Coordinates of C-alpha atoms in Angstrom, one line a residue:
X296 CA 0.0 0.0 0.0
X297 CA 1.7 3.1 -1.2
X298 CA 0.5 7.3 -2.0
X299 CA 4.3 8.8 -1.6
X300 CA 5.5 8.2 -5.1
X301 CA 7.1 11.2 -6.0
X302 CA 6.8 11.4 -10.1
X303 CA 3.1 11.5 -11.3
X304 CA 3.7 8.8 -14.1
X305 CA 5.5 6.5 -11.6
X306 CA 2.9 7.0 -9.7
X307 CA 0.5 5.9 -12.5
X308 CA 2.1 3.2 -13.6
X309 CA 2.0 1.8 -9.4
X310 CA -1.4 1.9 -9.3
X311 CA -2.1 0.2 -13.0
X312 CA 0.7 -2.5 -11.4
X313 CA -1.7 -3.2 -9.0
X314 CA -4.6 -2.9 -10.9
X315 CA -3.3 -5.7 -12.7
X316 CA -2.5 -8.0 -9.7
X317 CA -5.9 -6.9 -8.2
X318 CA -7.8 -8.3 -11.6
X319 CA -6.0 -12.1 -10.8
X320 CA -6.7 -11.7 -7.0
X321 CA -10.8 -10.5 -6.4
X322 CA -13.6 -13.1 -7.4
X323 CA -16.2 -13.2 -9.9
X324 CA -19.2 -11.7 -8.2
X325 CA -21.2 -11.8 -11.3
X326 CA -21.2 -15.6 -11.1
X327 CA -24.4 -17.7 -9.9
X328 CA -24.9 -20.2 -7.3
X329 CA -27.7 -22.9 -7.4
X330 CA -28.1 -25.8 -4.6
X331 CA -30.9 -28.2 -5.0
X332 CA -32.4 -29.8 -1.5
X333 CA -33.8 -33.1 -2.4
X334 CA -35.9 -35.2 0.2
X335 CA -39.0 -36.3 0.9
X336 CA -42.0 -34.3 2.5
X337 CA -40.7 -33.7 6.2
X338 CA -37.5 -34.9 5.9
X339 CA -36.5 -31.6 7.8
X340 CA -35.3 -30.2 4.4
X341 CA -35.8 -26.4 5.9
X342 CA -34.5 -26.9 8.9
X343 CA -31.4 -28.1 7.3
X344 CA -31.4 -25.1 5.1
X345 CA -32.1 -23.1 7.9
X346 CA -29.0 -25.0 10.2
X347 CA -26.7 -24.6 6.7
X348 CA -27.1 -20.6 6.8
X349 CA -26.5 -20.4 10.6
X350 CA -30.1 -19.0 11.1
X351 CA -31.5 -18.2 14.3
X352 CA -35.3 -19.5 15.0
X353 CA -36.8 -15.9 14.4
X354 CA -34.4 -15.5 11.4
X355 CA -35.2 -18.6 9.4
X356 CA -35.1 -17.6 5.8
X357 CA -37.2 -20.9 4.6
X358 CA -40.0 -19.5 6.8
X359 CA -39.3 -15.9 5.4
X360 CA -38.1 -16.2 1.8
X361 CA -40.1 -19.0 0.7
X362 CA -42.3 -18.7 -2.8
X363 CA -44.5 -21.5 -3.4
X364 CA -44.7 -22.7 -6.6
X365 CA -47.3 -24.5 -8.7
X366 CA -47.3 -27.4 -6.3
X367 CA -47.1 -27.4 -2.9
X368 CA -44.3 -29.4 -2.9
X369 CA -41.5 -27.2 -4.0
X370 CA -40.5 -24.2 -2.4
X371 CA -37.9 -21.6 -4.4
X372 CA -35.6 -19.8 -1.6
X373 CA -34.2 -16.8 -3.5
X374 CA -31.7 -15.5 -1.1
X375 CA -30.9 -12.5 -3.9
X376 CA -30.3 -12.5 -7.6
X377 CA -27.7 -14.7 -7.7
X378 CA -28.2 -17.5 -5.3
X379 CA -31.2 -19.6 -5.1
X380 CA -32.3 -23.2 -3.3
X381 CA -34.8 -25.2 -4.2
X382 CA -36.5 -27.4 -1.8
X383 CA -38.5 -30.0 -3.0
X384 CA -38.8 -34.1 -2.7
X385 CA -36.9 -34.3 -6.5
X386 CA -35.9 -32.7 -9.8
X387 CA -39.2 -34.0 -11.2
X388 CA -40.7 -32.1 -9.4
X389 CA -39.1 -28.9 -9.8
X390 CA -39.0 -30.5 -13.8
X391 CA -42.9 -30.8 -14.0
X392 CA -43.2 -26.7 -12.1
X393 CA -41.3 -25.9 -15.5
X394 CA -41.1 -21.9 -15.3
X395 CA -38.6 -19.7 -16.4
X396 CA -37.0 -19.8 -13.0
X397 CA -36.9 -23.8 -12.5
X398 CA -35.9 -24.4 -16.2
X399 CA -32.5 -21.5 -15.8
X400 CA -32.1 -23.7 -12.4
X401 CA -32.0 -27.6 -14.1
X402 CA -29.0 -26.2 -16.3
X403 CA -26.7 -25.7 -13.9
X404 CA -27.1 -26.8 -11.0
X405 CA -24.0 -26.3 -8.4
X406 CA -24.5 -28.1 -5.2
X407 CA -26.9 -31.1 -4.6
X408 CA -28.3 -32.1 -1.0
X409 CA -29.5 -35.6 -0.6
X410 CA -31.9 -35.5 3.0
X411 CA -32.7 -38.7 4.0
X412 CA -34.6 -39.7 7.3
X413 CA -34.9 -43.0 9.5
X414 CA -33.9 -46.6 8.2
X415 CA -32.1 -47.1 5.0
X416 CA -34.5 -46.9 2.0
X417 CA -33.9 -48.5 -1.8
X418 CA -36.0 -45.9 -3.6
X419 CA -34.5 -43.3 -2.2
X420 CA -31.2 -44.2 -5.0
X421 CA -33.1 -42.6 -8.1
X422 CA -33.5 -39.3 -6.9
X423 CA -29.5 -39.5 -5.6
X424 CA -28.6 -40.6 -9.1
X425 CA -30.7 -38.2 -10.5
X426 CA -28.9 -35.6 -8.5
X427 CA -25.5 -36.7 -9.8
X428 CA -26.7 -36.8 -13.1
X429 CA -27.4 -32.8 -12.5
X430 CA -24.9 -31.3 -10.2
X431 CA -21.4 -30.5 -10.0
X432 CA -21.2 -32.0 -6.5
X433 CA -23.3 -34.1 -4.3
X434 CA -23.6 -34.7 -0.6
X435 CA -26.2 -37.1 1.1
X436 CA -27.6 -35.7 4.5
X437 CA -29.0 -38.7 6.8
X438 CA -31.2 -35.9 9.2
X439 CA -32.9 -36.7 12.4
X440 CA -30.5 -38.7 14.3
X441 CA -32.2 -37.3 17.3
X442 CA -34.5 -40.0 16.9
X443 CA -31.7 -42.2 17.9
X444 CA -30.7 -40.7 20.9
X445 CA -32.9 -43.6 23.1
X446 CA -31.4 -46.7 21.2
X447 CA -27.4 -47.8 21.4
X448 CA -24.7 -45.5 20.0
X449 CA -24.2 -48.9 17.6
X450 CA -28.2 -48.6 16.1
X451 CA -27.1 -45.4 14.5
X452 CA -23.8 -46.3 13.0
X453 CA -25.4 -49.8 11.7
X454 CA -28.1 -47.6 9.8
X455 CA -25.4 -45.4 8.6
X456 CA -23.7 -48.0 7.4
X457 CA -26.8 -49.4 5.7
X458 CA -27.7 -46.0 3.8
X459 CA -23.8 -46.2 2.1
X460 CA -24.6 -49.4 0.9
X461 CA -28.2 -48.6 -0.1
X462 CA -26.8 -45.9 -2.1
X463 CA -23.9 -46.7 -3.1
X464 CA -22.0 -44.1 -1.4
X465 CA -18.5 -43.9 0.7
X466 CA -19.9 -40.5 2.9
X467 CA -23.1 -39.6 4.3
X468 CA -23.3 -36.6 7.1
X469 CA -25.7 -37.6 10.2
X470 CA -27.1 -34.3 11.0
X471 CA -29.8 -33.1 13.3
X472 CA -31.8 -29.7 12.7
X473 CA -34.0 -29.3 15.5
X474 CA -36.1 -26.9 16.9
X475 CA -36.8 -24.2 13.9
X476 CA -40.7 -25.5 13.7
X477 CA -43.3 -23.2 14.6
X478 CA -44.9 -25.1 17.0
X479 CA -41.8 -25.6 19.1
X480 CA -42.2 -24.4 22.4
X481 CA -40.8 -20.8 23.3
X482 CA -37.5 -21.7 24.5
X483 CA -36.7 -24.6 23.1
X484 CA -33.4 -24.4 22.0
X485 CA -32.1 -25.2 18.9
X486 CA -30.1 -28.7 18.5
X487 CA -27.9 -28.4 15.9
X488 CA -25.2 -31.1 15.6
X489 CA -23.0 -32.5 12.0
X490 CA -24.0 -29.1 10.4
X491 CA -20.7 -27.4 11.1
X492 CA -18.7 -30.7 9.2
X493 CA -21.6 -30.7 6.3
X494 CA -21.1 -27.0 5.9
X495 CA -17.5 -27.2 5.9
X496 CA -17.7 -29.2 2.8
X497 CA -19.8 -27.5 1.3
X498 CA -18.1 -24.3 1.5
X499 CA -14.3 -25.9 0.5
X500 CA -16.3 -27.3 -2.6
X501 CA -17.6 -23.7 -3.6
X502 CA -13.9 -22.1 -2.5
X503 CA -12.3 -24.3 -5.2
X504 CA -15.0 -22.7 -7.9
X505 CA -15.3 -19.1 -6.6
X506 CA -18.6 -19.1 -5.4
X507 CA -18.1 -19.3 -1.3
X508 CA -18.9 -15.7 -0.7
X509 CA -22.1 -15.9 -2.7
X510 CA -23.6 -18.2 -0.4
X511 CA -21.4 -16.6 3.1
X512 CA -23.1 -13.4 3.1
X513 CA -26.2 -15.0 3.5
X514 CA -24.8 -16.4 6.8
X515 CA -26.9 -15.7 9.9
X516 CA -23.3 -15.2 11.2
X517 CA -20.3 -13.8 9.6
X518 CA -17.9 -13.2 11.4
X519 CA -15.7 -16.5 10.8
X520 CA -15.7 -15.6 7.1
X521 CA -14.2 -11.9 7.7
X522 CA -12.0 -13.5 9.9
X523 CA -11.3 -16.0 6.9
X524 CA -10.8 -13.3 4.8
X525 CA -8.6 -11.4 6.4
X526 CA -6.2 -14.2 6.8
X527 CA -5.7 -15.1 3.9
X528 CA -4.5 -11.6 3.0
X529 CA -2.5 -11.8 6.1
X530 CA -0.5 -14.7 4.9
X531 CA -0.5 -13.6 1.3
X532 CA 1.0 -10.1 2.0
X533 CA 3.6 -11.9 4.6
X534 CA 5.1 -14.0 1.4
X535 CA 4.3 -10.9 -0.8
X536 CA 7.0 -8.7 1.2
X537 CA 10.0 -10.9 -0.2
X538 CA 9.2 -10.6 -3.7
X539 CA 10.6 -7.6 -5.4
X540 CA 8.2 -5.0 -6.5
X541 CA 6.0 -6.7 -3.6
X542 CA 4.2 -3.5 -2.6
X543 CA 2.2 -3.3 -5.5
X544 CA 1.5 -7.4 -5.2
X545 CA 0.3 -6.3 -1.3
X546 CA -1.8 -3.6 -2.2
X547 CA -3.9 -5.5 -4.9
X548 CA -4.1 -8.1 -2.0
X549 CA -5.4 -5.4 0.6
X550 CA -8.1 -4.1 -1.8
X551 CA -9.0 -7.5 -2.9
X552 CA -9.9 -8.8 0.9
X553 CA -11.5 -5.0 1.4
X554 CA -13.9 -6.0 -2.1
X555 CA -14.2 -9.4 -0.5
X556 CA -15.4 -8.0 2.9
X557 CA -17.9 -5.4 1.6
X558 CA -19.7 -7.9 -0.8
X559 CA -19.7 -10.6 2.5
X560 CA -21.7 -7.6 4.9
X561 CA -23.7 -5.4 2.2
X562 CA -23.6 -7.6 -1.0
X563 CA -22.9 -4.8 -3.3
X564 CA -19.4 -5.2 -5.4
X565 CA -17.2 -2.7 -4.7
X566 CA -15.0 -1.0 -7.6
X567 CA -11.4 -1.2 -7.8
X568 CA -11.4 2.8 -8.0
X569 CA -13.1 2.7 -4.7
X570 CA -11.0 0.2 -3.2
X571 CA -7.5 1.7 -4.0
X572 CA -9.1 5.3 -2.7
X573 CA -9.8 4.0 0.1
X574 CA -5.9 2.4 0.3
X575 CA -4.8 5.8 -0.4
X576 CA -6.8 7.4 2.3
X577 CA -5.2 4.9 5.0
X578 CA -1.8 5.7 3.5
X579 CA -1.8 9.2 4.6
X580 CA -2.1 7.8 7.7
X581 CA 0.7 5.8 7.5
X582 CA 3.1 8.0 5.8
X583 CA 6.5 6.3 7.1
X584 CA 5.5 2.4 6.7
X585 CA 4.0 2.5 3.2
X586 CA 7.1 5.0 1.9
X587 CA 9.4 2.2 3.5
X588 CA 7.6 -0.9 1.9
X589 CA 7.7 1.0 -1.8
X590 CA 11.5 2.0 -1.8
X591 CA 11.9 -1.7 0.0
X592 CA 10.2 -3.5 -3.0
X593 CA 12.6 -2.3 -5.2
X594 CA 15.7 -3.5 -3.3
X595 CA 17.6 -7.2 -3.5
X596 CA 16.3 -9.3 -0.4
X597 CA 18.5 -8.6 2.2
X598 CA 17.3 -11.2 4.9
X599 CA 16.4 -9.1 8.3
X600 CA 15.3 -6.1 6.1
X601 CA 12.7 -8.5 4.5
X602 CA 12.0 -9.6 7.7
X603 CA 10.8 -6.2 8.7
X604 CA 8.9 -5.7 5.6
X605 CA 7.1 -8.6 5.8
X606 CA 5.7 -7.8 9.7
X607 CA 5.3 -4.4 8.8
X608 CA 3.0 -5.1 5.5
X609 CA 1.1 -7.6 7.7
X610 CA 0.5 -5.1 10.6
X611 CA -0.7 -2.5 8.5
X612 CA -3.1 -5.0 6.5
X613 CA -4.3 -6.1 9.5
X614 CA -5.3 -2.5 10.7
X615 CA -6.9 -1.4 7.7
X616 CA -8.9 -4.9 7.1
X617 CA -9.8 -4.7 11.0
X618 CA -10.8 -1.0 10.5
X619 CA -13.0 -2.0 7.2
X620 CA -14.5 -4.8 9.0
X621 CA -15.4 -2.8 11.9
X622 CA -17.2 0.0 9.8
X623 CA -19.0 -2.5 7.6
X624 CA -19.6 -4.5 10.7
X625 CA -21.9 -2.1 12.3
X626 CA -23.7 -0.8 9.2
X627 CA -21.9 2.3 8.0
X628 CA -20.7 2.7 4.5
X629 CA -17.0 2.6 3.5
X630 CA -17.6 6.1 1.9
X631 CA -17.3 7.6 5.4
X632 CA -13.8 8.4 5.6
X633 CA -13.8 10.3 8.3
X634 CA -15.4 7.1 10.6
X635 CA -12.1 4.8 8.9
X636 CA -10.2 7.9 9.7
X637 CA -11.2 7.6 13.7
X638 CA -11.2 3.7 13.8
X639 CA -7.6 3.2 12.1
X640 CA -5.5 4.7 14.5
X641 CA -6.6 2.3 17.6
X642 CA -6.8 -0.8 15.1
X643 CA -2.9 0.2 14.3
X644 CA -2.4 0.2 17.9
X645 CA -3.5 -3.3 18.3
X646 CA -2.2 -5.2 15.3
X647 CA 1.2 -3.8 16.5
X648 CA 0.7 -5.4 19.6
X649 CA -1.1 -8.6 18.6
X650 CA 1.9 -9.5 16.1
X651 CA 4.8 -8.1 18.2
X652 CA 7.6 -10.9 18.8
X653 CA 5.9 -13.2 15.9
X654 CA 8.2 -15.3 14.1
X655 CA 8.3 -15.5 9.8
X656 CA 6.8 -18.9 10.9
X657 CA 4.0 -17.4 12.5
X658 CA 3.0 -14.9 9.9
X659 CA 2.8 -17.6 6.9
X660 CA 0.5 -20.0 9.4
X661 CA -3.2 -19.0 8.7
X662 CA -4.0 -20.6 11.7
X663 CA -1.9 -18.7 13.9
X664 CA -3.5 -15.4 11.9
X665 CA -6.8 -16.6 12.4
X666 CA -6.2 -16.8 16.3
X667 CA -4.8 -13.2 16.4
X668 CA -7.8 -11.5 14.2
X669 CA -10.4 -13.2 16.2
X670 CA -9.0 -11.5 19.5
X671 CA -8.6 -8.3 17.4
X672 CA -12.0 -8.5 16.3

């Protein structure tokens, strides 16, 4: 992240380096996401959904965002112009609703969800290979296994085992969605258990195409993915600070994760105008650092001067990420400058702190980064 470039043209030709760098770096917000939740009439199919988004009982988006369609039995969950669930007992069904919307969904069709209840059922193997036949990846879901929470830890594992060979299938996720009905008592708290590994899964699948932030910020929760985020820069931007001409390759990172962050709280894509503004704006602010990593980036590595580039890049990213995340964390837009302005200076102070004494080690380990954001956060 660098403003203090003294000729005009260099200065130009810095920020269309980065430009460059920042093209490679930001996702492809303008792609779609479709998952298909197959199961049969109360399998706990929106529950699941509801578990899958991290939804509080008063928040459940199948309740709220449902549309009924010609039959009772599917339900479209638009969660915004790009992502949309269907819930219904099989693509039959949403074959024979046959509108624009369901025939744009049955050609291409990202994610399928296999929900299956009770003991292992034969019939239930068409609508899974159905589902294969359609969609780029596949997980079955056996819900409910808080029915089995009277009978011997060994009667669920032997009807697991009897699902896999059923269908065919090496994995299946034993889940339990509980407690997003109506008619549950006030109170009743929700029992959520195997989500977290089925969700996991889901989300690694979507990293590896681009598409994880489409469905994140419709998490009831988000903080994990900023923190996720925010990492990753981390850990880019520590590597970044050997490489010659590395502050350009760190500042493309920086507005990168800042795009990434204001799409995950507000959904709207942030420009890369507005992004390296916004860089420049916390550069003032950081007059000394960011003229040290520019004139640094142009120099042989030199070991322990490196070494100092590398912890200063990342304590800087940190404070501007932790700043952005802050201001988009409780609402307000990035355009208030003067907000970042206030924010920055304390969120400096404690990146400083949180990473003084790391070793290189430390700053390449996302998990250490992802323990020192969380407290920072």
């Amino acid at each position: 992240m660098v403003n203090s470039v003294s000729d005009n043209s260099d200065e130009q030709e810095f920020w269309e380096n980065v430009n460059t760098q920042f093209e490679e770096k930001v996702q492809d917000f303008s792609k779609t996401l479709n998952i298909a939740v197959i199961g049969k009439v109360s399998s706990g199919k929106s529950s699941l959904i509801n578990a899958l988004l991290k939804r509080s009982r008063k928040k459940a988006v199948a309740e709220v965002g449902a549309e009924a369609g010609v039959t009772t039995k599917l339900k479209i969950l638009r969660l915004d112009d790009k992502v949309r669930l269907i819930d219904s007992p099989g693509l039959d069904d949403v074959r024979s609703e046959n509108s624009d919307i369901t025939r744009e969904f049955l050609k291409h069709i990202d994610v399928g969800i296999l929900v299956v209840t009770g003991a292992a059922d034969a019939s239930q193997k068409r609508y899974l290979d159905d589902l294969l036949a359609h969609c780029q990846s596949v997980f079955v879901v056996l819900n409910k296994i808080d029915e089995w929470d009277k009978h011997s830890p060994l009667a669920l594992e032997k009807v697991i085992t009897q699902w896999k060979e059923v269908l065919k299938i090496e994995k299946i996720y034993p889940v339990c969605a509980f407690g997003y009905d109506a008619d549950c008592l006030p109170g009743t708290p929700l029992d959520i258990r195997g989500v977290y590994g089925l969700r996991e899964d889901i989300e690694n699948f979507l990293g590896s195409k681009g598409k994880d932030l489409l469905l994140a910020r419709h998490m009831g929760e988000k903080k994990s993915y900023a923190v996720a985020i925010i990492a990753t820069a981390l850990v880019a931007v520590a590597i970044q600070a050997f490489i010659p001409g590395s502050a350009a390759y760190i500042a493309a990172t920086q507005a990168a994760a800042i795009v990434s962050l204001s799409y995950l709280y507000t959904g709207e894509i942030l420009s890369s105008k507005a992004a390296f503004n916004l860089l420049r704006a916390f550069a003032r602010q950081a007059v000394t650092t960011t003229v040290f990593l520019f004139f640094k980036s142009f120099l042989p590595p030199t070991g322990v001067i490196d070494m100092a580039a590398a912890v200063i890049a990342v304590s800087i990213t940190l404070a501007i990420l932790a700043t952005v995340n802050s201001v988009l964390e409780s609402g307000a837009k990035l355009e208030e400058e003067e907000l970042l302005k206030s924010k920055f200076p304390t969120k400096r102070k404690q990146a400083e702190t949180a990473l003084k004494g790391l070793a290189l080690t430390d700053l390449k380990d996302l998990l250490s980064m992802k323990g020192i954001i969380e407290k920072l956060l």
